[in-house]
């Protein structure tokens, strides 16, 4: 498994991470691994979504869709 090494982390940040890890009852490494996993799941700005969620709705229309009627053309 790859490893990361992060330099120049402010003391206040390290202390806050240690407090969070203690509050969750895990090691600093486990706390950081979980935080990185959450971050990796967030969408990247400008990227496409991973999946689409589609929803079917009732339109009240009983007859089937007819392209020619809908577009008033001959499928050009």
Short mmCIF file of C-alpha atoms in Angstrom, two decimals:
data_model
loop_
_atom_site.label_atom_id
_atom_site.label_comp_id
_atom_site.label_asym_id
_atom_site.label_seq_id
_atom_site.Cartn_x
_atom_site.Cartn_y
_atom_site.Cartn_z
CA UNK A 1 0.00 0.00 0.00
CA UNK A 2 1.39 3.43 -0.90
CA UNK A 3 2.48 5.82 1.84
CA UNK A 4 2.27 9.60 2.05
CA UNK A 5 4.65 11.94 3.82
CA UNK A 6 3.42 15.48 4.45
CA UNK A 7 5.90 18.18 5.44
CA UNK A 8 5.36 21.51 7.18
CA UNK A 9 2.10 20.67 8.92
CA UNK A 10 1.36 23.43 11.46
CA UNK A 11 1.56 22.41 15.13
CA UNK A 12 -2.06 23.51 15.65
CA UNK A 13 -3.21 21.18 12.87
CA UNK A 14 -1.32 18.22 14.30
CA UNK A 15 -2.77 18.91 17.75
CA UNK A 16 -6.30 19.10 16.35
CA UNK A 17 -5.86 15.80 14.50
CA UNK A 18 -4.56 14.16 17.68
CA UNK A 19 -7.61 15.44 19.61
CA UNK A 20 -9.98 14.13 16.94
CA UNK A 21 -8.26 10.73 16.95
CA UNK A 22 -8.47 10.54 20.75
CA UNK A 23 -12.14 11.54 20.68
CA UNK A 24 -12.85 8.77 18.16
CA UNK A 25 -10.70 6.26 20.04
CA UNK A 26 -8.38 5.60 17.11
CA UNK A 27 -4.77 6.27 16.21
CA UNK A 28 -3.70 9.41 14.36
CA UNK A 29 -2.95 7.21 11.34
CA UNK A 30 -6.47 5.74 11.39
CA UNK A 31 -8.01 9.21 11.80
CA UNK A 32 -6.03 10.56 8.85
CA UNK A 33 -6.78 7.51 6.71
CA UNK A 34 -10.53 7.99 7.34
CA UNK A 35 -10.29 11.74 6.60
CA UNK A 36 -8.45 11.07 3.33
CA UNK A 37 -11.02 8.45 2.31
CA UNK A 38 -13.86 10.95 2.94
CA UNK A 39 -12.01 13.60 0.95
CA UNK A 40 -11.40 11.20 -1.94
CA UNK A 41 -15.16 10.47 -2.15
CA UNK A 42 -16.03 14.16 -2.68
CA UNK A 43 -16.51 15.21 -6.29
CA UNK A 44 -13.65 17.14 -7.84
CA UNK A 45 -14.72 20.58 -9.09
CA UNK A 46 -15.24 20.50 -12.83
CA UNK A 47 -15.41 16.72 -13.00
CA UNK A 48 -18.38 14.69 -14.12
CA UNK A 49 -20.50 12.90 -11.53
CA UNK A 50 -19.78 9.19 -11.07
CA UNK A 51 -23.37 8.18 -11.66
CA UNK A 52 -26.75 9.56 -12.53
CA UNK A 53 -29.83 9.10 -10.42
CA UNK A 54 -32.95 8.84 -12.55
CA UNK A 55 -36.52 9.10 -11.38
CA UNK A 56 -39.72 7.97 -13.11
CA UNK A 57 -42.75 10.20 -12.75
CA UNK A 58 -46.40 9.82 -13.66
CA UNK A 59 -47.40 12.32 -16.34
CA UNK A 60 -51.07 11.48 -16.48
CA UNK A 61 -50.74 10.53 -20.13
CA UNK A 62 -52.32 7.15 -20.92
CA UNK A 63 -51.29 6.67 -24.58
CA UNK A 64 -47.73 5.64 -25.52
CA UNK A 65 -45.16 8.15 -26.75
CA UNK A 66 -45.33 8.78 -30.49
CA UNK A 67 -42.30 10.56 -31.89
CA UNK A 68 -44.02 11.90 -35.02
CA UNK A 69 -46.81 13.46 -32.98
CA UNK A 70 -44.44 14.87 -30.40
CA UNK A 71 -41.98 16.43 -32.88
CA UNK A 72 -44.41 16.85 -35.79
CA UNK A 73 -41.83 15.57 -38.28
CA UNK A 74 -40.85 12.46 -40.23
CA UNK A 75 -37.81 11.52 -38.04
CA UNK A 76 -35.28 13.73 -39.82
#
